[in-house]
Short mmCIF file of C-alpha atoms in Angstrom, two decimals:
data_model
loop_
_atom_site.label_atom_id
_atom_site.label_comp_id
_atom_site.label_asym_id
_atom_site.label_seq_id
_atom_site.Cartn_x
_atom_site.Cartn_y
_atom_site.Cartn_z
CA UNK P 1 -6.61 -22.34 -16.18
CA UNK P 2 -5.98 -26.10 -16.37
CA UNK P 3 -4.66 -26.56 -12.53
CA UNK P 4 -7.58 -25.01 -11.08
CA UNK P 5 -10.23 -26.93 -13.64
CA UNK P 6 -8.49 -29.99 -12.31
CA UNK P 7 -8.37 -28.75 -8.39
CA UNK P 8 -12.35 -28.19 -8.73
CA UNK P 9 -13.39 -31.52 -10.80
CA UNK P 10 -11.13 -32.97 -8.12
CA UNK P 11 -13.64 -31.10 -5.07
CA UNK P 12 -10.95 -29.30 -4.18
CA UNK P 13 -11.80 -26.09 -5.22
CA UNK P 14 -15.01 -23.81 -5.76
CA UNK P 15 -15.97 -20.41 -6.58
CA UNK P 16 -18.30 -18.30 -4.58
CA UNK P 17 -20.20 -15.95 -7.26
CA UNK P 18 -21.47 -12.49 -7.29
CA UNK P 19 -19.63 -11.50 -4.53
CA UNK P 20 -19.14 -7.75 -3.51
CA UNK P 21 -18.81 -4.84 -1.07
CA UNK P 22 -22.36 -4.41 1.13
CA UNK P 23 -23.08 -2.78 4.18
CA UNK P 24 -26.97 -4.30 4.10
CA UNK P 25 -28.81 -6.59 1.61
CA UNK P 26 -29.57 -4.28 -1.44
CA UNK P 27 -31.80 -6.29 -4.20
CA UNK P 28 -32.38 -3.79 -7.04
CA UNK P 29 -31.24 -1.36 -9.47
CA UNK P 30 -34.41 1.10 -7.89
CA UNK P 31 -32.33 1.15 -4.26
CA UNK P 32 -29.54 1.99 -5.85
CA UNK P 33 -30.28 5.00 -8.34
CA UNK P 34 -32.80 6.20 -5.61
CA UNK P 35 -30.35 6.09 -2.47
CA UNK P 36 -32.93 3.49 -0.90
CA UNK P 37 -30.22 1.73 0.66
CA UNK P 38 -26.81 2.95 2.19
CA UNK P 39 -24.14 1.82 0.40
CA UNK P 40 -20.32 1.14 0.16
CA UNK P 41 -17.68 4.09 0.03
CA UNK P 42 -16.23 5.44 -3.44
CA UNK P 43 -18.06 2.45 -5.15
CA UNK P 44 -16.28 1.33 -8.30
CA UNK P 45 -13.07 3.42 -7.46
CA UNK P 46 -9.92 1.45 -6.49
CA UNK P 47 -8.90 2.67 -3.40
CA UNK P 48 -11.74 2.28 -1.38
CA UNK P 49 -13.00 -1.10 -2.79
CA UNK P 50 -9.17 -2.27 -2.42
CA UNK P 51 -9.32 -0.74 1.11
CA UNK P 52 -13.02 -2.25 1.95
CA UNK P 53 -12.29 -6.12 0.62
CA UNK P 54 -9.40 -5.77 3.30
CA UNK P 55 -11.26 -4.25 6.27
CA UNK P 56 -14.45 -5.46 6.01
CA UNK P 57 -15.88 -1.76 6.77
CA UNK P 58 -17.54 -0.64 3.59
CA UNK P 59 -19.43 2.28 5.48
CA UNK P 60 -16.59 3.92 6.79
CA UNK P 61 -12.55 4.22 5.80
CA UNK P 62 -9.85 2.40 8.18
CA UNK P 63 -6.59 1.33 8.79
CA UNK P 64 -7.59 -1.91 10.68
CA UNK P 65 -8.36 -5.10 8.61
CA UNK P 66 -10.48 -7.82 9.86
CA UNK P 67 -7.72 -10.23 9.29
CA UNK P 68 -6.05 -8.08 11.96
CA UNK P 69 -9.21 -8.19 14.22
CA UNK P 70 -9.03 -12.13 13.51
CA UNK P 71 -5.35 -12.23 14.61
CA UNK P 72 -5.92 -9.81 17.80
CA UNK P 73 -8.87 -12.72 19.10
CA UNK P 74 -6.73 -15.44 18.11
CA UNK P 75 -2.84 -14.65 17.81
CA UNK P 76 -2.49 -15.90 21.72
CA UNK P 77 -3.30 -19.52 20.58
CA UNK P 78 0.36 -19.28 18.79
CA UNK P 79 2.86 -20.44 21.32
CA UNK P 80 5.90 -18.41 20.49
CA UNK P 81 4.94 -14.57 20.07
CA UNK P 82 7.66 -12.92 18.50
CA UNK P 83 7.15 -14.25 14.97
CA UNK P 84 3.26 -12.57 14.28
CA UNK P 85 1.22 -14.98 12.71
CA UNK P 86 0.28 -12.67 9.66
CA UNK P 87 3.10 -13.02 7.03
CA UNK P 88 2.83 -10.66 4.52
CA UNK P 89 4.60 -11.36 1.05
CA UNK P 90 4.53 -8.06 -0.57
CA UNK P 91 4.89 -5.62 2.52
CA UNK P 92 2.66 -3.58 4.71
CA UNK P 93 -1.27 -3.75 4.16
CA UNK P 94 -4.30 -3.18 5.66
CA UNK P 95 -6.09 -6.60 6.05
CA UNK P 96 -3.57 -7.76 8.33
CA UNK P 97 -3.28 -5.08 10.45
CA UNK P 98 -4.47 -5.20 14.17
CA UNK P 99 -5.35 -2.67 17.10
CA UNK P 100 -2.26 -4.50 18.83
CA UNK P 101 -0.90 -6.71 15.90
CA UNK P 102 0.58 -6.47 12.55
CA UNK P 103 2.17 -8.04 9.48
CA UNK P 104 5.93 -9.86 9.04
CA UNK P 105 7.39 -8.94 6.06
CA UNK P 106 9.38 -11.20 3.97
CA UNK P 107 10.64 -11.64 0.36
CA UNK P 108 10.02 -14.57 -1.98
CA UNK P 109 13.46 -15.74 -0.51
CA UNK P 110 12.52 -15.90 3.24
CA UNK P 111 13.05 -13.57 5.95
CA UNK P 112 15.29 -10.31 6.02
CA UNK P 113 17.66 -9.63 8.23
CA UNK P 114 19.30 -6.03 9.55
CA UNK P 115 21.16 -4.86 6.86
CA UNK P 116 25.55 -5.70 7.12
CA UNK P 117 24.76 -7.12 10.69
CA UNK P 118 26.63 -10.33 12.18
CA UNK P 119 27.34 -10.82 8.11
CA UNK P 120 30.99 -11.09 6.77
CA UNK P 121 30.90 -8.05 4.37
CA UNK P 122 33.97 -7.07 5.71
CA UNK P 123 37.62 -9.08 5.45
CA UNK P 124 38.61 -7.19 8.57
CA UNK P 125 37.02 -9.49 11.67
CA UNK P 126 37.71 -6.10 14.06
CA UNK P 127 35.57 -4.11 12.48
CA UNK P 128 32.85 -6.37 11.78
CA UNK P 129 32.05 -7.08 15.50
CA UNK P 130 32.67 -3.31 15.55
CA UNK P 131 29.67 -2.81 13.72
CA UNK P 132 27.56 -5.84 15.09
CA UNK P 133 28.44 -4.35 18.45
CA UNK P 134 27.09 -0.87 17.78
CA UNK P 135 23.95 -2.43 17.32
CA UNK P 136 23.57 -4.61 20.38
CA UNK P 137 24.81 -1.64 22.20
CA UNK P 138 21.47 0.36 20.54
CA UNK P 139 19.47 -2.60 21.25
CA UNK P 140 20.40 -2.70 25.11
CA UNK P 141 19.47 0.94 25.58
CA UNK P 142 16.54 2.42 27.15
CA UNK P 143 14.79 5.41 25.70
CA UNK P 144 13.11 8.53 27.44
CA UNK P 145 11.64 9.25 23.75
CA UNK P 146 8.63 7.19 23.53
CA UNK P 147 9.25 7.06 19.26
CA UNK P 148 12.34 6.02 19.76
CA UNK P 149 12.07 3.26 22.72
CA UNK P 150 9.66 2.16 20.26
CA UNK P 151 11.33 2.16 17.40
CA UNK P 152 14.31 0.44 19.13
CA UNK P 153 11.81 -2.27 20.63
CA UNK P 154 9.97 -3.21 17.02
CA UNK P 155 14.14 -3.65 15.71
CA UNK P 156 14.72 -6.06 18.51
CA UNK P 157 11.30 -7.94 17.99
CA UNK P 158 12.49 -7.55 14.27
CA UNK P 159 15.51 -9.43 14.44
CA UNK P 160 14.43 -12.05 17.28
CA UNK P 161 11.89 -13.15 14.45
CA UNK P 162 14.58 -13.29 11.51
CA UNK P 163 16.28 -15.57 13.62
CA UNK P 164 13.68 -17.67 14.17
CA UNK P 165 11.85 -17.55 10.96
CA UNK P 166 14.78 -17.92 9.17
CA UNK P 167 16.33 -21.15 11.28
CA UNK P 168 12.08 -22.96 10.97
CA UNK P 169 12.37 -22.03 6.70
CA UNK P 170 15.87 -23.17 5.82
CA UNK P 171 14.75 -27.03 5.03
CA UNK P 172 14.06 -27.44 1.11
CA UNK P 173 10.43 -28.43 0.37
CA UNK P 174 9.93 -31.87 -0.41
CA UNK P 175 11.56 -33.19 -3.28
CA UNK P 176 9.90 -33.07 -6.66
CA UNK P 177 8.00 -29.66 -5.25
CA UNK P 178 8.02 -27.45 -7.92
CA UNK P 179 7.20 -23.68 -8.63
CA UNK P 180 6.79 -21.53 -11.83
CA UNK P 181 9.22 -18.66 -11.77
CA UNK P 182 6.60 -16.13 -11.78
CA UNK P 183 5.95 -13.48 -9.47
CA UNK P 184 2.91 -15.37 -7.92
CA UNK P 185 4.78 -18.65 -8.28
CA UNK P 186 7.35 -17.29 -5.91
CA UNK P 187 5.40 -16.12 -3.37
CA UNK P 188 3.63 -19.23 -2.85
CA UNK P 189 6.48 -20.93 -2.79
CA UNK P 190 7.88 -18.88 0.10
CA UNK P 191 4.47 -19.53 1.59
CA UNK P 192 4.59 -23.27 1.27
CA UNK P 193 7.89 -23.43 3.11
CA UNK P 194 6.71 -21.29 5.76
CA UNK P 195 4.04 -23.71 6.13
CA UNK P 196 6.61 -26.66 6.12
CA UNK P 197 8.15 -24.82 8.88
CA UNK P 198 5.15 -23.94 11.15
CA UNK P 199 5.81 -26.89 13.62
CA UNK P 200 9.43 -26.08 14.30
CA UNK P 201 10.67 -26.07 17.70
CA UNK P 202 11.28 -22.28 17.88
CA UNK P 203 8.47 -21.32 15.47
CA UNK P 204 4.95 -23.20 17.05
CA UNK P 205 2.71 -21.72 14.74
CA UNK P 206 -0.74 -23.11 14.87
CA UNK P 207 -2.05 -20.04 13.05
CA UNK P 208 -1.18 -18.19 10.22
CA UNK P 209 -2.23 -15.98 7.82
CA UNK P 210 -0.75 -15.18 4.31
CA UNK P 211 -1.17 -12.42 1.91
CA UNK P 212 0.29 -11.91 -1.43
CA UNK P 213 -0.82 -8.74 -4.08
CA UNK P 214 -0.66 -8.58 -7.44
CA UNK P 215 -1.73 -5.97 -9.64
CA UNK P 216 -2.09 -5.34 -12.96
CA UNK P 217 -5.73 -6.32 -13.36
CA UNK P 218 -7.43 -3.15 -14.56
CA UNK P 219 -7.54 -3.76 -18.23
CA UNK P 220 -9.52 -0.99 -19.72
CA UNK P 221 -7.82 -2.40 -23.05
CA UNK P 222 -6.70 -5.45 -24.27
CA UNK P 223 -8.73 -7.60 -21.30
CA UNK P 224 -8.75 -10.94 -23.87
CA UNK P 225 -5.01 -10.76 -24.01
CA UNK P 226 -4.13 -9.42 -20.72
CA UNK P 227 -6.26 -12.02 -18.54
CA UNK P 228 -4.50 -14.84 -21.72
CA UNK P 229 -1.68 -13.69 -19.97
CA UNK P 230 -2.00 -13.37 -16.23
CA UNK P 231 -4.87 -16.19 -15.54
CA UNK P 232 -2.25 -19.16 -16.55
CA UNK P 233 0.17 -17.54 -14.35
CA UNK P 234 -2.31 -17.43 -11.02
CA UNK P 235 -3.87 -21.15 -12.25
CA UNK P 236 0.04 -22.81 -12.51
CA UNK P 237 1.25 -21.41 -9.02
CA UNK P 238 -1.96 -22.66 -7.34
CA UNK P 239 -2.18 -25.91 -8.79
CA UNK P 240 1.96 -25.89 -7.61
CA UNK P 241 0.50 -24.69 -4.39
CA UNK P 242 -1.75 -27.85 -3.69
CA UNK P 243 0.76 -30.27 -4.82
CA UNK P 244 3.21 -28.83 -1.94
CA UNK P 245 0.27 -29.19 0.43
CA UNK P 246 -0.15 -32.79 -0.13
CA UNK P 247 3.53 -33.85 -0.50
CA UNK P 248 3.60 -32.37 3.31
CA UNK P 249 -0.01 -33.78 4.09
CA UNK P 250 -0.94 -30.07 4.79
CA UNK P 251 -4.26 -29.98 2.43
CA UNK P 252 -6.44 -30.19 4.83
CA UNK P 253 -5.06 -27.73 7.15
CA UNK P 254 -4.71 -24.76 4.28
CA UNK P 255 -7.33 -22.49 2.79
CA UNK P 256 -6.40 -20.44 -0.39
CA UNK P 257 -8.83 -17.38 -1.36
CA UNK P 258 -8.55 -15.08 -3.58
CA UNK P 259 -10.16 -10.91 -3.85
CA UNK P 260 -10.17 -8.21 -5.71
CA UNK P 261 -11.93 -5.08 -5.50
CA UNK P 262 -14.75 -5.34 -7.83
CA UNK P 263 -15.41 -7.14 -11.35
CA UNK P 264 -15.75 -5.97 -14.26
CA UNK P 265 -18.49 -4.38 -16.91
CA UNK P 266 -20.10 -6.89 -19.82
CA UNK P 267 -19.82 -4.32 -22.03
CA UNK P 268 -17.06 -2.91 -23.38
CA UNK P 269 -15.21 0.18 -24.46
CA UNK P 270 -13.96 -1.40 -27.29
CA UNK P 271 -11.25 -3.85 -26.11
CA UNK P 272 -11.44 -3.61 -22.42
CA UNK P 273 -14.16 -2.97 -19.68
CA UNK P 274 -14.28 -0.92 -17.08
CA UNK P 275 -15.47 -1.09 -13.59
CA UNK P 276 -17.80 -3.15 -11.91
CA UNK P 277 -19.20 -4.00 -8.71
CA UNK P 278 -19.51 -8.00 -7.83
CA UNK P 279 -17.25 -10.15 -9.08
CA UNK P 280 -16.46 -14.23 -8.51
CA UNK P 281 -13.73 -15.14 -5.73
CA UNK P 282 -11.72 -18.75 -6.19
CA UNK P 283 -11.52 -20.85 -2.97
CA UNK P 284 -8.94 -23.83 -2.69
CA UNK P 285 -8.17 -26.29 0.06
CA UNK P 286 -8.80 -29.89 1.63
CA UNK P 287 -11.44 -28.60 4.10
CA UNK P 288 -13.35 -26.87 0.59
CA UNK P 289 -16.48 -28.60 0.11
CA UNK P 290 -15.43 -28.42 -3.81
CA UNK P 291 -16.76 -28.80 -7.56
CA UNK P 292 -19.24 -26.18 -6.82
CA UNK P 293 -20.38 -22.86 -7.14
CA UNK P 294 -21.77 -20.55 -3.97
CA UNK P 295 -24.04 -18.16 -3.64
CA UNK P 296 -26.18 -16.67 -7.02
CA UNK P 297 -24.58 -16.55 -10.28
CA UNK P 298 -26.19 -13.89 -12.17
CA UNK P 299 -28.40 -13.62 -15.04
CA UNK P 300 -25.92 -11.77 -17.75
CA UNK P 301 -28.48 -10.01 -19.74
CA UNK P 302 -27.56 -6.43 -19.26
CA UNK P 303 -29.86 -3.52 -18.79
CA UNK P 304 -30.41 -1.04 -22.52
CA UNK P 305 -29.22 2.48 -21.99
CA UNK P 306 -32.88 3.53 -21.89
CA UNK P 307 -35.83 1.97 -21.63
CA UNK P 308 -37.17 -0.30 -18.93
CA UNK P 309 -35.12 -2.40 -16.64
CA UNK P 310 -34.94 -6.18 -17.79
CA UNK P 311 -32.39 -6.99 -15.13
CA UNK P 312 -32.96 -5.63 -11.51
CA UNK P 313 -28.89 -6.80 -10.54
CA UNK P 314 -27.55 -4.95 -13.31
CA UNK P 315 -26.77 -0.99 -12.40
CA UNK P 316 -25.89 -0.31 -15.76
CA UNK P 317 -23.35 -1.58 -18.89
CA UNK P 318 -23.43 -5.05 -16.70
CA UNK P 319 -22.23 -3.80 -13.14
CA UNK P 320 -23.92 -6.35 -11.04
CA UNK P 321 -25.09 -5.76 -7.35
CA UNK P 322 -23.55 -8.47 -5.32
CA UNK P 323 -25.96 -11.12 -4.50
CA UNK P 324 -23.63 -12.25 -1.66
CA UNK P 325 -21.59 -9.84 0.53
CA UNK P 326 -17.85 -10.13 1.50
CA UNK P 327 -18.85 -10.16 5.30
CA UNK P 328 -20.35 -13.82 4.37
CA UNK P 329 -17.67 -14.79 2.93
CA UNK P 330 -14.85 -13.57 5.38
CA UNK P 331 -16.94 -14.67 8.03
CA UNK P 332 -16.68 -18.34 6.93
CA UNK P 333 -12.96 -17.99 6.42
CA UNK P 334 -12.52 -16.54 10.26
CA UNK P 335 -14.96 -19.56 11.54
CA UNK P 336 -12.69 -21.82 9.78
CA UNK P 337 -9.21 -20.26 11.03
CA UNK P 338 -10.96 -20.55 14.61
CA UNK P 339 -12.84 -17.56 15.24
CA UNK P 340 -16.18 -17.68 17.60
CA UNK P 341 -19.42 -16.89 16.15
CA UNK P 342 -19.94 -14.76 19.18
CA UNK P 343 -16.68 -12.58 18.17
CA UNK P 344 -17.76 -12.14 14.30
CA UNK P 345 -19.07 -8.41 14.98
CA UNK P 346 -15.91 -7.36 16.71
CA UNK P 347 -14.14 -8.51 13.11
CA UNK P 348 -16.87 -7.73 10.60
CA UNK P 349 -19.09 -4.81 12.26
CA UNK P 350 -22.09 -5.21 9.93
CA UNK P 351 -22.14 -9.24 9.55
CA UNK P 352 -25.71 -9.10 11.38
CA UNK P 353 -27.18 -7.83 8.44
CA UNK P 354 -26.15 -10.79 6.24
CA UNK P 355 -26.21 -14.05 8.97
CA UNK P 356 -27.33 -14.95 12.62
CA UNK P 357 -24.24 -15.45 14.74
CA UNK P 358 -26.61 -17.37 16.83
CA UNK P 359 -27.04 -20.06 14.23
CA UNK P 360 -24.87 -23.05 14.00
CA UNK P 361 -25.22 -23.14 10.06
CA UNK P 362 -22.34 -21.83 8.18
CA UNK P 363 -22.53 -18.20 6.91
CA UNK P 364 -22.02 -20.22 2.94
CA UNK P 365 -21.73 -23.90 3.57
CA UNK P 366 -18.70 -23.66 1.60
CA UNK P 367 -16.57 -25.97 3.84
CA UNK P 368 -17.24 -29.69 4.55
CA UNK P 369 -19.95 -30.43 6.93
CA UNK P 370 -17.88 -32.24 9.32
CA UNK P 371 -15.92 -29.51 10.70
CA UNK P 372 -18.79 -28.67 12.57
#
C-alpha cells in the first residue's frame, strides 16, 4: 500500500488500532467466557457486526444508523434541502439512515434520472412529450392513499435532486486528476466531484456524508493472495483521493475512514483465517493529526488451546477484545462533522460508557488540536 505509506509519513493519515464492537469496557478473556460483561449481538457473525459498525447499537438490532442520527441534528445547516446530504455510492444502507432522513443514491457516473423521461429515446417529438407529460401529470396529483401520496412525493423530491445534483457535478475535476479504473477507484472519483460541486449555486452543501461498500473481504482461504490483490486497489484510489482534495484545496475540509465488521484470527485454517473481533480502521484527511497510531495495539501472542491464559485480549486462536470501542471513534468523526458533545447520546446511545461528553478533550485526539 504505497499511497497510504506515503499519506501517513506525510501526517496525513493514521490508524486507530484494536478497534471493535462494545457496549461497555470489557478487559479480559475471564468477562467474556464467564458472561461478566454484556456484550455485542451475534459477535463474530457478519450481519450483525456489519449492522452494529453502522448503527452504533451493539446491544440491540436497528434500522437507524448514527450517521443518520448525525444528519437528523445537523442536515438543517445545508441550505438547499432537496439534495440529502448523505450520498450513498452503492445504494440503500443502514448507517445513513435517519428517523426523518435518508441516503441519495448515485452511480460511479453521477446521479440517475427517471428512466426514458424528458430524454430523446424516441425520433417521434409527439410522443416523447407524450410520455414526459404522463409523468408531470402523476407528479401534480394528490393522493387519498397515504403509500401512494408518498410514493409520488419521494419521485418528485427524486427528480428535483437529479436536476440539481446533476447540473452542481457536470464540471470535470481538475486537470491532471486521475483515478484507477477499479471499483473503489470509481466511487471516489464520483465522490471527489461531488465534493467539487458542493458550493454550487443550486447545491449549498456544507455537509455531507459519503459511503461506499465493498466486499469480498472474508478470506477463509487464500488471505496472502486475496488481500495482494484488493489492498493495492483500496491504497491507489485513496492516495488518488487526496491528490483530488488538494488540486481543489479541499484537504482540510475531508475526512476518509474506513470499517469493517471485525478482524481477523492469527491463526489459521490453513490458508485463510477466520473471524475475529477488533480489527485496525485507516483514517485520512488534512484535519488528521497523522503518522500515528491510536488507541492500544495489541500484544500478538495468542492464547494455547489449553492451558493457562498468557494473553488476557486474546478470546481464543487470536480474536482480540477491542481495546478501543467504535462509539470512540464515531464519536470523534460526528464532533468533527459538527455534532455537539451534548447530542453524542442521541447518536451513539452507550458513548457514556467509553468518554465524558462533559469534557472538552477529544474522545481519541486523533484530529489536530486546533480545531478545538
Amino acid at each position: 500500500m504505497p499511497e497510504v505509506a506515503t499519506l501517513f509519513d506525510n501526517g496525513n493519515a493514521a490508524f486507530v488500532a484494536n478497534v471493535g464492537t462494545l457496549i461497555e469496557p470489557v478487559f479480559t478473556r475471564a468477562e467474556v467466557e464467564q458472561s461478566l460483561k454484556r456484550l455485542p449481538l451475534g459477535l463474530y457473525s457478519h450481519s450483525d457486526q456489519i449492522e452494529q459498525w453502522q448503527t452504533g447499537v451493539p446491544h440491540s438490532r436497528s434500522g437507524i444508523g448514527w450517521g443518520g442520527r448525525l444528519a437528523d441534528l445537523i442536515h438543517h445547516i445545508n441550505s438547499v434541502p432537496t439534495v440529502p446530504m448523505q450520498i450513498s455510492l452503492d445504494g440503500g444502507n443502514v448507517w445513513q439512515t435517519g428517523e426523518t432522513v435518508a441516503e441519495y443514491a448515485i452511480t460511479p457516473q453521477g446521479a440517475v434520472n427517471l428512466s426514458n423521461y424528458n430524454t430523446a429515446y424516441e425520433a417521434n417529438q409527439s410522443v416523447r412529450n407524450a410520455l414526459s407529460a404522463a409523468v408531470d401529470s402523476q407528479l401534480a396529483q394528490d393522493y387519498s392513499n397515504l403509500l401512494a401520496q408518498t410514493f409520488n412525493s419521494r419521485k418528485k423530491q427524486a427528480m428535483d435532486a437529479y436536476d440539481i445534483f446533476a447540473t452542481a457535478t457536470a464540471p470535470d475535476l481538475p486537470a491532471g486528476v486521475t483515478f484507477p479504473n477499479t471499483y473503489v477507484g470509481q466511487r471516489l472519483a464520483m465522490v471527489a466531484k461531488t465534493i467539487q460541486g458542493h458550493n454550487h449555486a443550486r447545491l449549498q452543501a456544507r455537509r455531507q456524508t459519503f459511503f461506499i461498500q465493498w466486499g469480498g473481504w472474508d478470506h477463509h482461504s487464500e488471505v496472502l493472495a486475496g488481500q495482494a490483490a484488493m489492498l493495492p486497489q483500496v491504497s491507489a484510489a485513496i492516495g488518488a483521493f487526496y491528490s483530488a482534495l488538494v488540486a481543489m484545496g479541499m484537504q482540510d475540509k475531508v475526512t476518509l475512514f474506513t470499517a469493517s465488521d471485525f478482524g481477523r484470527t492469527l491463526t489459521s485454517n490453513s490458508r485463510g483465517s477466520d473471524h475475529a473481533w477488533g480489527s485496525n480502521q485507516l483514517i485520512v484527511g488534512g484535519d488528521v493529526a497523522g503518522k500515528r497510531i491510536y488507541g492500544q495495539y495489541p500484544s500478538l501472542v495468542v492464547n494455547p488451546d489449553s492451558g493457562p491464559t498468557v494473553n488476557d485480549l486474546d478470546t481464543g486462536r487470536g480474536r482480540f477484545i477491542p481495546t478501543t470501542s467504535c462509539d470512540s471513534l464515531f464519536a470523534e468523526l460526528a464532533l468533527w462533522l459538527g455534532a455537539n458533545r451534548s447530542d453524542l447520546p442521541l447518536i451513539l446511545p452507550n458513548i457514556g460508557n467509553f468518554y465524558n461528553t462533559s469534557q472538552s478533550a477529544w474522545p481519541i485526539g486523533m484530529f489536530k488540536p486546533d480545531l478545538g
